[in-house]
Short mmCIF file of C-alpha atoms in Angstrom, two decimals:
data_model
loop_
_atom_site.label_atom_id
_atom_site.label_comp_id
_atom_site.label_asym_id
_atom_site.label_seq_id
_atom_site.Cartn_x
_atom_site.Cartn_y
_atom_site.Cartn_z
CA UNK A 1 -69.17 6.24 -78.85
CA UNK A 2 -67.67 8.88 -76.28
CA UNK A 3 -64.00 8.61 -75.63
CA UNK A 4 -63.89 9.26 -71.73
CA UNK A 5 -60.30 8.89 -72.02
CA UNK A 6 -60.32 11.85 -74.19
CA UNK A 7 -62.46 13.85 -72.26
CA UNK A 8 -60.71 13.60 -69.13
CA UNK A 9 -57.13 14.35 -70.58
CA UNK A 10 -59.11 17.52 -71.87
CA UNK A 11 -60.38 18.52 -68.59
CA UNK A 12 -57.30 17.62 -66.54
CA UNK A 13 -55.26 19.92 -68.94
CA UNK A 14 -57.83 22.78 -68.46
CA UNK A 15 -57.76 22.23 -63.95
CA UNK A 16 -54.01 22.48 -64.18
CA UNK A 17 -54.19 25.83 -66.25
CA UNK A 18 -57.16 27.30 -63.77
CA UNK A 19 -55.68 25.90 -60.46
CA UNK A 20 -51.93 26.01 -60.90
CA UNK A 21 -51.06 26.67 -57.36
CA UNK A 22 -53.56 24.11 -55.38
CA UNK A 23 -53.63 21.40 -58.27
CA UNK A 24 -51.82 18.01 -56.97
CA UNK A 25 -51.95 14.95 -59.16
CA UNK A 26 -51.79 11.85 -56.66
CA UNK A 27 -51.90 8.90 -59.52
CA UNK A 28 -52.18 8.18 -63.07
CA UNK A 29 -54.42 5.18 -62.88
CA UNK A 30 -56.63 5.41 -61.78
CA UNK A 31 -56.32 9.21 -62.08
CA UNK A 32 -56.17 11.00 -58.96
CA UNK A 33 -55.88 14.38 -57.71
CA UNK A 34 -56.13 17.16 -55.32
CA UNK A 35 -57.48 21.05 -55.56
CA UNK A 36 -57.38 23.31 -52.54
CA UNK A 37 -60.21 25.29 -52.29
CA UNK A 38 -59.54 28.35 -50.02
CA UNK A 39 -62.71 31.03 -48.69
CA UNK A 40 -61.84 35.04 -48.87
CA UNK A 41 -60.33 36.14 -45.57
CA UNK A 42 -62.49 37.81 -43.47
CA UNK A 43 -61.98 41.19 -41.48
CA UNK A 44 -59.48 39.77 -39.52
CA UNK A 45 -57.45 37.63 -42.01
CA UNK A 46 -58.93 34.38 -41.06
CA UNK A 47 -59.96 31.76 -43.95
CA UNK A 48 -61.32 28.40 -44.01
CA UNK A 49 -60.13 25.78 -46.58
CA UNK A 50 -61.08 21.96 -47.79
CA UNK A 51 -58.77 20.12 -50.39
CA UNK A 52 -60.93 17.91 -52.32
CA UNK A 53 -59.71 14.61 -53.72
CA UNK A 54 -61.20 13.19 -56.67
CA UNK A 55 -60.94 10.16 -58.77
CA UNK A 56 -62.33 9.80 -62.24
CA UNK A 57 -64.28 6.63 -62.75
CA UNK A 58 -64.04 4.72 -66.13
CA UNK A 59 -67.26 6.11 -67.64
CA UNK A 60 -66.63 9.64 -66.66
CA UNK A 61 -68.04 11.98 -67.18
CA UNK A 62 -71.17 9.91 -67.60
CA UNK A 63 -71.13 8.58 -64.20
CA UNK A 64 -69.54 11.02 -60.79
CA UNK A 65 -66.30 11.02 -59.92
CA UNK A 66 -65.48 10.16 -56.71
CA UNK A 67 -64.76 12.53 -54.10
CA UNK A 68 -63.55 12.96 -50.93
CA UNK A 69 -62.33 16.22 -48.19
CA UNK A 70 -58.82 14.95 -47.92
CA UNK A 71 -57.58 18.14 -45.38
CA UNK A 72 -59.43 20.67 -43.75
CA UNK A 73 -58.74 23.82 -42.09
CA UNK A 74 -61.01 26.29 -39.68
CA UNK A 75 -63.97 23.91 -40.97
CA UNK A 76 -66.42 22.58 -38.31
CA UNK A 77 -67.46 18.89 -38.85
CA UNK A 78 -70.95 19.92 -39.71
CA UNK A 79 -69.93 22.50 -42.39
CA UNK A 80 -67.51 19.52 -44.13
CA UNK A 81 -70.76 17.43 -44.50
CA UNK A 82 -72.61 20.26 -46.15
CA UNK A 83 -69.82 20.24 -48.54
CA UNK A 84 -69.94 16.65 -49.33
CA UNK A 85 -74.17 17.06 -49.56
CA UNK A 86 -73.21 20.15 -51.66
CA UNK A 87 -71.25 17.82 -54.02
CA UNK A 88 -73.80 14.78 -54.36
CA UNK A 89 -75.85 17.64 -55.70
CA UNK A 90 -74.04 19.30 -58.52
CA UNK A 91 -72.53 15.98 -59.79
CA UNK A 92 -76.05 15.17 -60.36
CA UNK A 93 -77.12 18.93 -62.26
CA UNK A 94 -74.27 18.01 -64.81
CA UNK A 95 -74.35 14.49 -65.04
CA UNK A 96 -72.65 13.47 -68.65
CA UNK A 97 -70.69 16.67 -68.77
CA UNK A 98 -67.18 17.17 -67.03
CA UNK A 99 -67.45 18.92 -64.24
CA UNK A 100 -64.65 19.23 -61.69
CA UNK A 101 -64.69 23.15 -62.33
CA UNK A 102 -68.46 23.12 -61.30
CA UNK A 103 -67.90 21.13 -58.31
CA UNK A 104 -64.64 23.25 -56.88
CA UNK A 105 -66.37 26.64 -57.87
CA UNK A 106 -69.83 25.49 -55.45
CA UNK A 107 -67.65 24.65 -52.48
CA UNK A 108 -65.57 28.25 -53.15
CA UNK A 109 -68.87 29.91 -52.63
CA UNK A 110 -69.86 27.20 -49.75
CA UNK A 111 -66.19 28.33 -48.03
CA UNK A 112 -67.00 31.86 -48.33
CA UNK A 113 -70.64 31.58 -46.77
CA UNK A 114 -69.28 29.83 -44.34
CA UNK A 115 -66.78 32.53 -42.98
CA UNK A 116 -69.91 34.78 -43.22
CA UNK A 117 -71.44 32.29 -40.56
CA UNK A 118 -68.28 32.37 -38.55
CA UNK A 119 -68.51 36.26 -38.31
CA UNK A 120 -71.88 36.37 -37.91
CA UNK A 121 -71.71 33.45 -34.87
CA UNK A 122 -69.12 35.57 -33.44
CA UNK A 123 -70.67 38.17 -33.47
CA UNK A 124 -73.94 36.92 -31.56
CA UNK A 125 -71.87 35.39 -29.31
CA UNK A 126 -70.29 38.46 -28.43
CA UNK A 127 -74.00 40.12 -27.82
CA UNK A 128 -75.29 37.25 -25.50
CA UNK A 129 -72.00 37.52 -23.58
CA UNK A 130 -72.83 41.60 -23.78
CA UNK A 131 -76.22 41.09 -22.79
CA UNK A 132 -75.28 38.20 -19.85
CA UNK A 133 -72.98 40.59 -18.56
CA UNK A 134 -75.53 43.88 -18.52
CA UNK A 135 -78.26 41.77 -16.79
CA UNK A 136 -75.63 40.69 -14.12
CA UNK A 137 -74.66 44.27 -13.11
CA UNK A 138 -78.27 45.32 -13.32
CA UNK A 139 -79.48 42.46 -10.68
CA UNK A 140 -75.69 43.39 -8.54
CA UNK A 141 -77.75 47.65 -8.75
CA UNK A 142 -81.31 46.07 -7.87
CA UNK A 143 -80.35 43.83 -5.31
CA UNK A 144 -82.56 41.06 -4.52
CA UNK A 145 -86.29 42.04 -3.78
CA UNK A 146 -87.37 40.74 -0.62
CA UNK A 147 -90.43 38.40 0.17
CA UNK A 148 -91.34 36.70 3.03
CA UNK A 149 -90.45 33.14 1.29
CA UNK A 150 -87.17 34.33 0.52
CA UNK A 151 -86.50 35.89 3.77
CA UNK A 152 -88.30 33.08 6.22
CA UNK A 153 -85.82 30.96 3.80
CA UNK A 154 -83.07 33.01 4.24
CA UNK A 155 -83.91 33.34 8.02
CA UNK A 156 -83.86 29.11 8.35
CA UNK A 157 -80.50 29.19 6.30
CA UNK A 158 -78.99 31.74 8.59
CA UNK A 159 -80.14 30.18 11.90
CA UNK A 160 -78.88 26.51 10.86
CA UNK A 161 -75.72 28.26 10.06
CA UNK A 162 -75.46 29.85 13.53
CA UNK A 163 -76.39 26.53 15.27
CA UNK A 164 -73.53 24.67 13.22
CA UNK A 165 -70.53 27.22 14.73
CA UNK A 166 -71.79 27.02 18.03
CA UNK A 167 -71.74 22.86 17.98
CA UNK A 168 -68.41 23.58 15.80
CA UNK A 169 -67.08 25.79 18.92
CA UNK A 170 -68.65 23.57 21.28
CA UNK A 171 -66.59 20.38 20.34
CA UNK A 172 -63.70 21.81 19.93
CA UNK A 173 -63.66 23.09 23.64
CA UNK A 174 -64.59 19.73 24.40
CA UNK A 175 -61.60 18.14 22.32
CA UNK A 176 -59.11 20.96 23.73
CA UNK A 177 -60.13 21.21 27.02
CA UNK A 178 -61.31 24.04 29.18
CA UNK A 179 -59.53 26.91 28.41
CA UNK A 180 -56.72 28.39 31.26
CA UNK A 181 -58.58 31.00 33.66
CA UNK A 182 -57.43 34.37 34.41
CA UNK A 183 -57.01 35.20 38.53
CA UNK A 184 -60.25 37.43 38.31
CA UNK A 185 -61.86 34.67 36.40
CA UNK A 186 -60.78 31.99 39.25
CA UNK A 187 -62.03 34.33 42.13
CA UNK A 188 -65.44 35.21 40.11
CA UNK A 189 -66.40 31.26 39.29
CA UNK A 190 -64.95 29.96 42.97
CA UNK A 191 -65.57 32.47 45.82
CA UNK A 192 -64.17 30.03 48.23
CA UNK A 193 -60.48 31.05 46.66
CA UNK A 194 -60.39 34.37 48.93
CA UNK A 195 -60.97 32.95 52.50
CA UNK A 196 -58.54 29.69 51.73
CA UNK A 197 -55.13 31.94 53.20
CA UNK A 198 -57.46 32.73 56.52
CA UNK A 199 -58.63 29.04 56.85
CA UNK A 200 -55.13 28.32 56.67
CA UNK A 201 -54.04 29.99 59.38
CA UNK A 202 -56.65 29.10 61.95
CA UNK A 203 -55.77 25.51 61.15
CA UNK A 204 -52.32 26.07 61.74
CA UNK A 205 -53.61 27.84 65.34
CA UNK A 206 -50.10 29.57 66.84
CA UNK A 207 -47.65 26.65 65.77
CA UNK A 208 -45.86 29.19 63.88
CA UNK A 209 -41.91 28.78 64.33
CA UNK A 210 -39.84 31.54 63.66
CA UNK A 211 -35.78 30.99 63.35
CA UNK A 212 -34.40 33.73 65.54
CA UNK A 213 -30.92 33.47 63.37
CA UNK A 214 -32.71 35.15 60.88
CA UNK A 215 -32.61 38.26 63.45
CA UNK A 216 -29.47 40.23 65.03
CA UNK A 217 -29.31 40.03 68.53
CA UNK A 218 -30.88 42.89 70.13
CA UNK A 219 -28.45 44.22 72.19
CA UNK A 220 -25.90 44.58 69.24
CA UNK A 221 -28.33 46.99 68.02
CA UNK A 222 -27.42 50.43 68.71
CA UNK A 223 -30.80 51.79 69.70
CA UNK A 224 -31.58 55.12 71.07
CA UNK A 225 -34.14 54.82 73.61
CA UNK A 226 -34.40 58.70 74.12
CA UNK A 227 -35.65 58.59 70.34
CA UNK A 228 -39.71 59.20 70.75
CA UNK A 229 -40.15 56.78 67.84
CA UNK A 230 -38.66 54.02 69.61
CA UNK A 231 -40.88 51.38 70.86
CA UNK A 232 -39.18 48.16 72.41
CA UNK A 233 -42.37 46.47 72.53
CA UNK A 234 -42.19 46.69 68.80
CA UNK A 235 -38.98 45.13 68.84
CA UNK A 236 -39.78 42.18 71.09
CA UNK A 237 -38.16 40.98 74.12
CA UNK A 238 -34.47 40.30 75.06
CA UNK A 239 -35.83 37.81 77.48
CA UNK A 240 -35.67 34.23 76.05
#
């Protein structure tokens, strides 16, 4: 008859001297524990890591433990389910043996593959964004090629945008009102502007009063009538 309590006293023993650092017992029954599994770092110091719970069951090794990724770090959601598929599938290759060391040394080399994958997506992310980037400056060189569709479609766009500021400019005159005139611009649009002083006058005939205090009398003027400029007609009248 096997003694599974035996057999996993044995093993636990063994995991604590293999995995001193990242071994964690969480209870004693039923027994529970922890192991840390960390990938290599990469180039640039980056890992990815899973700790693994598991919990013997009472006919273990005969039947699985149970198992579970209690942390994660750096590991994509899709990546922790190929761990757990990873795990249904070596529990069944050594069904009736222990084997918590087979189980944490397959997800070691899963964590390592998977930093490959991180590199390698990276890296072809880095190319596409190279190669996005080298077909953009080509097309800015090549310019566009033009066709009649694409310039009867660029002449359409280009027209409709024309139409659009002149209805744009068109309102807002409208809204703000007609904008002030210059005096050229008032003579050029009303011709009428340049005879208006003349019509004024002949309206007002020779009704045009003049306020003699504006002037000095005359004969307190000292004139010289010998001067050849002097012209009294000029001058008006000293009759009232």
């Amino acid at each position: 008859m096997t003694d599974y309590a035996e057999e996993q006293r044995n093993e636990l023993e063994a995991i604590e001297s293999i995995y001193p650092d990242s071994y964690t017992v969480l209870s004693d029954d039923p027994t529970s524990f922890t192991i840390t599994v960390t990938s290599d770092a990469d180039e640039n110091g980056e890992i990815v890591e899973a700790t693994l719970k598991f919990t013997y069951v009472e006919k273990y090794p005969d039947e699985p433990p149970l198992w579970e990724i209690h942390s994660q770090e750096n590991l994509e959601d899709s990546d922790a389910e190929d761990i757990l598929t990873l795990l249904q599938q070596q529990a069944e290759e050594n069904m009736g043996m222990v084997m918590i060391f087979s189980l944490v040394t397959a997800v070691q080399e899963k964590l390592n593959e998977i930093v490959d994958m991180i590199k390698n997506r990276r890296e072809e992310e880095k190319q596409r964004r190279e190669a996005e980037l080298e077909e953009a400056e080509k097309v800015l060189f090549q310019g566009t090629v033009v066709t009649i569709e694409n310039f009867l479609t660029w002449k359409a766009k280009f027209e409709l945008e024309m139409f659009e500021l002149r209805s744009k400019i068109q309102k807002e005159e409208e809204q703000g009102g007609k904008l002030k005139l210059t005096g050229k611009q008032l003579f050029e649009t009303d011709h009428n502007l340049d005879t208006s002083d003349i019509q004024f006058l002949e309206e007002a005939g020779n009704n045009v009063e003049v306020d003699e205090s504006l002037f000095q009398d005359i004969e307190d003027l000292d004139l010289d009538e010998d001067d050849p400029d002097f012209n009294p007609l000029a001058m008006g009248s000293d009759e009232d």
